[in-house]
Short mmCIF file of C-alpha atoms and ligand atoms in Angstrom, two decimals:
data_model
loop_
_atom_site.label_atom_id
_atom_site.label_comp_id
_atom_site.label_asym_id
_atom_site.label_seq_id
_atom_site.Cartn_x
_atom_site.Cartn_y
_atom_site.Cartn_z
CA MET A 1 112.40 123.67 54.48
CA ASP A 2 114.12 125.19 57.54
CA ALA A 3 114.42 122.43 60.13
CA ASP A 4 113.63 124.92 62.94
CA VAL A 5 110.35 126.03 61.41
CA LYS A 6 107.41 123.89 62.42
CA ALA A 7 105.44 122.42 59.57
CA SER A 8 101.95 123.88 59.42
CA TRP A 9 98.85 121.75 59.02
CA ASP A 10 95.29 122.81 58.22
CA ILE A 11 92.54 120.30 58.94
CA PHE A 12 89.10 120.93 57.47
CA CYS A 13 86.07 119.40 59.14
CA CYS A 14 82.52 119.64 57.97
CA VAL A 15 80.11 118.13 60.48
CA VAL A 16 77.73 115.99 58.43
CA ASP A 17 75.81 114.76 61.45
CA ASN A 18 76.46 113.49 64.95
CA TYR A 19 79.98 113.62 66.37
CA GLY A 20 82.23 111.36 64.34
CA ASP A 21 83.58 113.96 61.91
CA ILE A 22 84.58 116.39 64.62
CA GLY A 23 85.51 113.54 66.97
CA VAL A 24 88.12 112.18 64.57
CA THR A 25 89.54 115.52 63.38
CA TRP A 26 89.81 116.94 66.89
CA ARG A 27 91.56 113.82 68.13
CA LEU A 28 93.98 113.97 65.21
CA ALA A 29 94.64 117.70 65.64
CA ARG A 30 95.42 117.29 69.34
CA GLN A 31 97.75 114.40 68.72
CA LEU A 32 99.66 116.12 65.92
CA VAL A 33 100.37 119.06 68.21
CA ALA A 34 101.15 116.99 71.29
CA GLU A 35 103.37 114.39 69.66
CA HIS A 36 104.68 115.71 66.37
CA ASP A 37 105.62 119.29 67.08
CA VAL A 38 103.65 120.77 64.19
CA SER A 39 101.28 123.73 64.23
CA VAL A 40 97.68 122.85 63.52
CA ARG A 41 94.68 124.91 62.56
CA LEU A 42 91.34 123.11 62.66
CA TRP A 43 88.57 124.63 60.54
CA VAL A 44 85.14 123.51 61.74
CA ASP A 45 81.72 124.48 60.40
CA ASP A 46 79.78 123.50 63.53
CA LEU A 47 81.35 124.51 66.82
CA LYS A 48 78.19 123.61 68.76
CA SER A 49 78.70 119.90 68.03
CA PHE A 50 82.36 120.34 68.88
CA GLU A 51 81.42 121.86 72.26
CA ARG A 52 79.64 118.61 73.21
CA LEU A 53 82.89 116.66 73.03
CA TRP A 54 85.07 119.44 74.38
CA PRO A 55 83.09 121.84 76.59
CA ALA A 56 85.94 124.38 76.75
CA VAL A 57 85.21 125.25 73.11
CA GLN A 58 83.37 128.56 72.78
CA PRO A 59 81.04 128.36 69.78
CA ALA A 60 80.71 132.15 69.46
CA LEU A 61 84.40 132.71 68.75
CA ASP A 62 85.78 132.90 65.21
CA SER A 63 89.13 131.70 66.42
CA GLN A 64 90.42 130.23 69.67
CA TRP A 65 93.18 128.02 71.03
CA GLN A 66 92.49 124.70 72.69
CA GLU A 67 95.16 122.17 73.64
CA GLY A 68 97.68 124.00 71.44
CA VAL A 69 95.41 123.76 68.38
CA GLU A 70 94.09 126.89 66.69
CA ILE A 71 90.39 126.30 66.16
CA CYS A 72 88.73 128.43 63.51
CA GLN A 73 85.11 128.74 62.61
CA TRP A 74 84.81 127.81 58.91
CA PRO A 75 83.37 131.11 57.67
CA ALA A 76 80.70 131.51 54.99
CA VAL A 77 82.90 134.07 53.25
CA TRP A 78 86.42 132.76 53.11
CA PRO A 79 89.08 135.17 54.44
CA GLN A 80 92.52 135.57 52.93
CA VAL A 81 94.75 133.10 54.73
CA THR A 82 98.08 131.52 53.97
CA ALA A 83 97.74 127.88 53.02
CA ALA A 84 99.49 125.36 55.25
CA ASP A 85 102.22 122.89 54.28
CA VAL A 86 99.81 119.99 54.74
CA VAL A 87 96.09 120.23 54.18
CA ILE A 88 93.72 117.56 55.41
CA GLU A 89 90.32 117.49 53.83
CA ALA A 90 88.50 115.21 56.22
CA PHE A 91 85.92 112.81 54.82
CA GLY A 92 85.72 114.47 51.43
CA CYS A 93 84.53 117.86 52.70
CA LYS A 94 85.09 120.40 49.92
CA LEU A 95 87.88 122.91 50.43
CA PRO A 96 86.93 126.57 49.87
CA ALA A 97 87.93 127.62 46.32
CA PRO A 98 90.04 130.62 47.46
CA TYR A 99 91.91 128.36 49.86
CA ARG A 100 92.69 125.98 46.99
CA GLU A 101 94.09 128.90 45.06
CA ALA A 102 96.22 129.83 48.04
CA MET A 103 97.52 126.25 48.17
CA ALA A 104 98.54 126.35 44.53
CA ALA A 105 100.11 129.81 44.89
CA ARG A 106 102.66 128.68 47.48
CA PRO A 107 106.25 128.35 46.25
CA LEU A 108 106.07 124.66 47.14
CA PRO A 109 102.43 123.65 46.69
CA ALA A 110 100.72 122.25 49.75
CA LEU A 111 100.35 118.52 50.24
CA TRP A 112 96.64 117.81 50.11
CA LEU A 113 95.32 114.69 51.77
CA ASN A 114 91.80 113.43 51.64
CA LEU A 115 91.35 111.59 54.93
CA GLU A 116 88.75 108.93 54.27
CA TYR A 117 86.29 107.07 56.49
CA LEU A 118 87.49 103.94 58.25
CA SER A 119 86.80 100.59 56.65
CA ALA A 120 88.22 97.08 57.01
CA GLU A 121 87.37 96.16 53.42
CA GLY A 122 90.18 94.59 51.41
CA TRP A 123 90.26 97.24 48.66
CA VAL A 124 91.35 99.90 51.18
CA SER A 125 94.98 98.67 51.19
CA GLY A 126 95.12 99.05 47.41
CA CYS A 127 93.75 102.60 47.43
CA HIS A 128 95.60 104.02 50.43
CA GLY A 129 98.13 106.63 49.34
CA LEU A 130 96.99 106.78 45.71
CA PRO A 131 97.24 110.16 43.99
CA SER A 132 94.12 111.98 42.88
CA PRO A 133 95.18 114.08 39.88
CA GLN A 134 94.15 117.75 40.02
CA PRO A 135 93.83 120.34 37.24
CA ASP A 136 96.11 122.87 38.98
CA ARG A 137 99.61 122.00 40.17
CA LEU A 138 98.29 120.59 43.43
CA HIS A 139 99.18 117.17 44.76
CA LYS A 140 96.28 115.36 46.32
CA TYR A 141 96.34 111.85 47.77
CA PHE A 142 93.84 109.50 49.32
CA PHE A 143 94.67 108.60 52.89
CA PHE A 144 92.78 105.66 54.32
CA PRO A 145 92.73 104.71 57.98
CA GLY A 146 92.50 100.98 58.43
CA PHE A 147 93.39 97.81 60.24
CA ALA A 148 95.75 96.18 57.74
CA GLU A 149 99.44 96.82 57.30
CA LYS A 150 99.18 98.74 54.04
CA THR A 151 96.65 101.28 55.33
CA GLY A 152 97.10 104.49 57.30
CA GLY A 153 96.33 102.74 60.61
CA LEU A 154 94.17 103.97 63.47
CA LEU A 155 94.28 107.03 65.68
CA ARG A 156 96.16 106.02 68.81
CA GLU A 157 97.94 108.40 71.16
CA ALA A 158 101.39 107.48 72.47
CA GLY A 159 101.26 105.34 75.61
CA LEU A 160 97.51 104.73 75.29
CA THR A 161 97.62 100.99 75.98
CA ASP A 162 99.85 101.41 79.03
CA ARG A 163 97.61 104.12 80.46
CA ARG A 164 94.56 102.02 79.82
CA ARG A 165 96.03 98.92 81.45
CA ALA A 166 97.17 100.89 84.50
CA PHE A 167 93.67 102.32 84.89
CA GLN A 168 92.04 98.92 84.50
CA ALA A 169 94.36 97.54 87.19
CA ASP A 170 93.39 100.33 89.59
CA PRO A 171 89.93 99.82 91.16
CA ASP A 172 90.21 103.07 93.13
CA ALA A 173 90.80 105.11 89.99
CA GLN A 174 87.81 103.44 88.34
CA ARG A 175 85.60 104.00 91.37
CA ALA A 176 86.61 107.65 91.52
CA PHE A 177 85.93 108.18 87.82
CA LEU A 178 82.52 106.45 87.96
CA ALA A 179 81.63 108.60 90.97
CA THR A 180 82.12 111.71 88.80
CA LEU A 181 79.30 110.33 86.63
CA GLY A 182 77.14 109.61 89.66
CA VAL A 183 77.67 105.88 89.23
CA THR A 184 78.38 103.27 91.88
CA ALA A 185 79.31 99.95 90.34
CA VAL A 186 77.01 97.12 91.45
CA PRO A 187 79.26 94.42 92.98
CA GLY A 188 79.50 91.36 90.75
CA ALA A 189 77.55 92.99 87.90
CA ARG A 190 78.65 93.10 84.29
CA LEU A 191 79.22 96.78 83.56
CA ILE A 192 78.06 97.77 80.07
CA SER A 193 78.13 101.12 78.28
CA LEU A 194 75.49 101.76 75.65
CA PHE A 195 76.16 104.32 72.92
CA ALA A 196 74.10 103.63 69.82
CA TYR A 197 71.64 105.05 67.31
CA GLU A 198 67.93 104.28 67.60
CA ASN A 199 67.93 100.47 67.51
CA ALA A 200 65.08 98.04 66.93
CA SER A 201 66.96 95.29 68.82
CA LEU A 202 67.32 97.25 72.00
CA ALA A 203 64.22 95.98 73.82
CA GLU A 204 65.13 92.36 73.11
CA TRP A 205 68.63 92.88 74.48
CA LEU A 206 67.41 94.67 77.61
CA ASP A 207 64.83 91.89 78.13
CA VAL A 208 67.46 89.18 78.06
CA LEU A 209 69.75 91.16 80.38
CA ALA A 210 66.91 91.62 82.85
CA ALA A 211 66.14 87.92 82.78
CA ASP A 212 69.77 86.81 83.21
CA ASP A 213 71.10 84.99 86.31
CA LEU A 214 73.98 87.44 86.58
CA PRO A 215 73.34 91.13 87.24
CA SER A 216 74.11 93.67 84.53
CA GLN A 217 74.52 97.38 84.94
CA VAL A 218 73.98 99.43 81.80
CA LEU A 219 75.24 103.01 81.59
CA VAL A 220 73.71 105.09 78.82
CA PRO A 221 75.43 108.33 77.80
CA ARG A 222 72.88 110.93 76.76
CA GLY A 223 72.16 110.45 73.06
CA ARG A 224 69.98 108.97 70.35
CA VAL A 225 69.38 105.58 71.97
CA LEU A 226 67.76 107.18 75.01
CA GLY A 227 64.25 107.20 73.54
CA GLY A 228 64.34 103.42 73.17
CA VAL A 229 65.63 102.97 76.72
CA GLN A 230 62.88 105.22 78.09
CA ALA A 231 60.23 103.32 76.14
CA TRP A 232 61.53 99.99 77.44
CA LEU A 233 61.56 101.24 81.02
CA GLY A 234 58.19 102.93 80.60
CA VAL A 235 59.62 106.21 81.86
CA ASP A 236 58.82 109.58 80.25
CA GLU A 237 62.14 111.21 80.81
CA LEU A 238 65.21 109.57 82.24
CA GLN A 239 67.18 111.69 84.66
CA GLU A 240 70.90 111.36 85.14
CA GLY A 241 71.72 109.78 88.45
CA THR A 242 68.49 107.78 88.83
CA VAL A 243 68.98 104.03 88.78
CA HIS A 244 66.17 101.94 87.26
CA GLN A 245 66.08 98.28 88.23
CA ARG A 246 64.31 95.65 86.11
CA GLY A 247 65.05 92.08 87.19
CA ALA A 248 68.81 91.52 87.04
CA LEU A 249 69.34 94.71 85.07
CA SER A 250 70.00 98.20 86.37
CA VAL A 251 69.95 101.09 83.92
CA GLN A 252 71.31 104.57 84.46
CA VAL A 253 71.72 107.55 82.18
CA VAL A 254 75.11 109.21 82.45
CA PRO A 255 76.23 112.58 81.11
CA PHE A 256 77.83 112.89 77.70
CA VAL A 257 81.38 113.50 78.86
CA ARG A 258 84.49 115.12 77.41
CA GLN A 259 86.15 113.00 74.74
CA ASP A 260 89.08 111.92 76.90
CA GLN A 261 86.76 110.99 79.76
CA TYR A 262 84.70 108.81 77.48
CA ASP A 263 87.79 106.63 77.17
CA LEU A 264 87.71 106.12 80.93
CA LEU A 265 84.09 105.01 80.75
CA LEU A 266 84.98 102.48 78.06
CA TRP A 267 87.94 101.26 80.13
CA CYS A 268 85.75 100.77 83.21
CA CYS A 269 83.17 98.65 81.39
CA ASP A 270 83.27 94.92 80.73
CA PHE A 271 81.42 95.38 77.47
CA ASN A 272 80.89 98.42 75.29
CA ALA A 273 78.19 99.11 72.73
CA VAL A 274 79.50 101.81 70.40
CA ARG A 275 78.66 103.33 67.03
CA GLY A 276 79.99 105.35 64.08
CA GLU A 277 83.75 105.50 63.71
CA ASP A 278 85.56 107.10 66.61
CA SER A 279 83.80 105.43 69.55
CA PHE A 280 84.15 102.16 67.63
CA VAL A 281 87.93 102.56 67.54
CA ARG A 282 88.13 103.75 71.15
CA ALA A 283 86.22 100.65 72.28
CA GLN A 284 88.80 98.51 70.52
CA TRP A 285 91.56 100.26 72.46
CA SER A 286 89.71 99.47 75.69
CA GLY A 287 90.68 95.81 75.24
CA ARG A 288 87.15 94.72 76.11
CA PRO A 289 84.54 93.01 73.92
CA LEU A 290 82.37 95.39 71.97
CA LEU A 291 79.19 95.65 69.98
CA TRP A 292 79.19 97.96 66.96
CA HIS A 293 76.15 99.83 65.74
CA ILE A 294 77.42 100.75 62.32
CA TYR A 295 76.41 104.01 60.63
CA GLU A 296 73.86 103.07 58.01
CA GLN A 297 74.70 103.92 54.41
CA GLU A 298 72.76 104.00 51.18
CA GLU A 299 72.23 100.71 49.36
CA TYR A 300 73.24 98.83 52.49
CA ALA A 301 76.92 99.62 51.78
CA HIS A 302 77.60 99.51 55.51
CA TRP A 303 76.91 95.79 55.63
CA GLU A 304 80.09 94.88 53.74
CA LYS A 305 82.05 97.10 56.12
CA LEU A 306 80.55 95.32 59.09
CA GLU A 307 81.30 91.86 57.70
CA ALA A 308 84.82 92.85 56.63
CA PHE A 309 85.66 94.06 60.11
CA LEU A 310 84.17 91.03 61.81
CA ALA A 311 86.11 88.66 59.58
CA LEU A 312 89.37 90.26 60.73
CA TYR A 313 88.37 90.73 64.33
CA ILE A 314 87.39 87.13 65.02
CA GLU A 315 90.45 85.63 63.32
CA GLY A 316 92.06 84.92 66.70
CA ALA A 317 88.95 83.33 68.24
CA SER A 318 87.64 79.77 68.01
CA PRO A 319 84.91 79.28 65.34
CA PRO A 320 82.04 78.97 67.89
CA ALA A 321 83.11 82.10 69.80
CA GLY A 322 83.65 84.01 66.57
CA GLN A 323 80.25 82.92 65.31
CA ALA A 324 78.57 83.98 68.54
CA LEU A 325 79.98 87.49 68.26
CA THR A 326 79.19 87.67 64.55
CA ASP A 327 75.58 86.69 65.22
CA LEU A 328 75.31 89.29 67.94
CA TRP A 329 76.60 92.11 65.72
CA ARG A 330 74.32 91.06 62.88
CA ALA A 331 71.34 90.91 65.23
CA TRP A 332 72.09 94.37 66.65
CA ASN A 333 72.34 95.87 63.20
CA GLN A 334 69.39 93.99 61.74
CA GLY A 335 66.94 94.61 64.54
CA LYS A 336 66.25 91.00 65.47
CA GLY A 337 67.67 87.93 67.19
CA MET A 338 69.47 89.60 70.13
CA ALA A 339 68.22 87.28 72.87
CA GLN A 340 69.66 84.09 71.47
CA ALA A 341 72.80 85.79 70.16
CA TRP A 342 73.52 87.33 73.58
CA ARG A 343 73.15 83.97 75.32
CA HIS A 344 75.69 82.48 72.91
CA VAL A 345 78.08 85.33 73.55
CA LEU A 346 77.79 84.75 77.30
CA ALA A 347 78.78 81.13 76.75
CA HIS A 348 82.06 82.32 75.17
CA TRP A 349 82.62 85.35 77.35
CA ASP A 350 86.13 84.64 78.59
CA GLU A 351 87.40 83.78 75.17
CA LEU A 352 85.87 86.89 73.63
CA ALA A 353 87.39 89.00 76.38
CA ALA A 354 90.82 87.48 75.65
CA ASN A 355 90.30 88.04 71.94
CA ALA A 356 89.52 91.73 72.53
CA GLU A 357 92.85 92.17 74.30
CA LEU A 358 94.67 90.23 71.61
CA TRP A 359 93.11 92.35 68.88
CA CYS A 360 94.08 95.51 70.71
CA ALA A 361 97.69 94.36 71.00
CA ARG A 362 97.81 93.38 67.32
CA GLN A 363 96.48 96.76 66.22
CA ALA A 364 98.71 98.65 68.62
CA ALA A 365 101.75 96.99 67.02
CA GLN A 366 101.08 98.99 63.83
CA PRO A 367 102.00 102.63 63.30
CA ASP A 368 99.24 105.00 64.36
CA LEU A 369 97.42 107.27 61.93
CA ALA A 370 98.98 110.57 63.03
CA THR A 371 102.49 109.12 62.74
CA ALA A 372 101.62 107.64 59.35
CA LEU A 373 100.41 111.05 58.13
CA VAL A 374 103.57 112.76 59.32
CA GLN A 375 105.67 110.07 57.67
CA PHE A 376 103.72 110.42 54.44
CA TYR A 377 104.49 114.14 54.41
CA ARG A 378 108.20 113.54 55.15
CA ASN A 379 108.43 111.07 52.28
CA TRP A 380 106.68 113.49 49.97
CA ILE A 381 108.84 116.59 50.51
O1 TRH B 1 78.52 110.32 66.52
P1 TRH B 1 78.76 109.23 65.55
O2 TRH B 1 77.61 108.46 65.14
O3 TRH B 1 79.47 109.86 64.34
C1 TRH B 1 79.60 109.59 62.99
C2 TRH B 1 79.02 110.69 62.16
O4 TRH B 1 77.64 110.55 62.15
C3 TRH B 1 79.54 110.63 60.76
O5 TRH B 1 78.84 111.49 59.90
C4 TRH B 1 79.53 109.22 60.28
O6 TRH B 1 80.00 109.16 59.01
C5 TRH B 1 80.38 108.40 61.20
O7 TRH B 1 79.75 108.39 62.48
C6 TRH B 1 80.64 107.00 60.74
O8 TRH B 1 79.82 108.20 66.17
P2 TRH B 1 81.37 108.30 66.55
O9 TRH B 1 82.19 108.32 65.30
O10 TRH B 1 81.63 107.25 67.49
O11 TRH B 1 81.55 109.71 67.25
C7 TRH B 1 81.18 109.95 68.57
C8 TRH B 1 82.16 110.86 69.25
O12 TRH B 1 81.64 111.30 70.48
C9 TRH B 1 83.49 110.19 69.54
O13 TRH B 1 84.56 111.07 69.29
C10 TRH B 1 83.42 109.93 71.04
C11 TRH B 1 82.62 111.10 71.49
N1 TRH B 1 81.93 110.95 72.79
C12 TRH B 1 82.29 111.81 73.82
O14 TRH B 1 83.19 112.64 73.64
N2 TRH B 1 81.64 111.70 75.00
C13 TRH B 1 80.66 110.79 75.23
O15 TRH B 1 80.11 110.73 76.33
C14 TRH B 1 80.32 109.91 74.16
C15 TRH B 1 79.26 108.87 74.38
C16 TRH B 1 80.96 110.02 72.96
#
């Protein structure tokens, strides 16, 4: 290949539900363009969901440029397009048959990567990078993000940790950002962000926060957990900007912000409740303790993922602190036992905060996912 010609990448994203599929693929697309000098086309079947995370996106357009990425509406009838050098089929979405033919028809067939969901389970290291034989002359491989050395790693933009630390050391920058959300931090309060699915444990957690000696301030981005928060507060419809006080707890709904601004929210908070895949990873990069509401799967398959991650995550903590966090995550995902679990977490707060920073540093020492993908392609050609 001519060294002056940029490699072309096509990323295919089918939005199954919520924002994780588009959240991950958009983050990856942006990073490939910004840091790896490749040209990227992102095919998305639901631009309305995309617009939530990136309001500059115009859902009515078939094709548009954002952040140097060509964004294309995944059309019902596939047009004739040239296949890219590297094709990412995100989360097993099915490539259009004519596009597959175009991939095979290239002089050098395209490299086809199935980017899988994130899991900390041990088998991931063994499956990462394995070929998936195809009937035509196409080369397809499984590409697994992950936390261990022999996986594809995590999405992490260059300089992320430094930027995050600088922001966390700058109270003015934090104050200014929170003000854009209509938030004034309560002095001395634990600042908590709450992004979750509907959760049966929510009321118990809010009860214990309200009854605590220390004040807590919970910020709730607009989303699925809102119904539970409204029910707990006894309010019909929560308005952004209104602060609701119950005992030691103040609750405020905040807007669902652009993806890069959500990072700033996570960085401002002392504790982040997150969900799915992408917010879960971003909370880890915040260097602060987190609570994961895992995406529920059939036959309780998510439970092994939860336990596998926890086992790795608490490795650097003392057994009692690790157990406290484990109990909290189990309670949150099982719908019971939050009050006691939260009290135990509070008793180990400083250690869990240190562990969060340690974990972040350990993960940041590994190659990031975009770099690993580029390297995989270089090794393959
Ligand atoms: O939205 P999620 O629950 O997404 C998913 C999908 O449901 C997917 O099908 C499933 O398989 C996967 O979870 C495990 O959670 P996630 O992955 O955290 O995606 C949320 C995205 O929204 C993430 O990119 C961060 C972004 N976001 C913002 O941009 N602004 C905000 O204010 C908030 C709260 C989130």
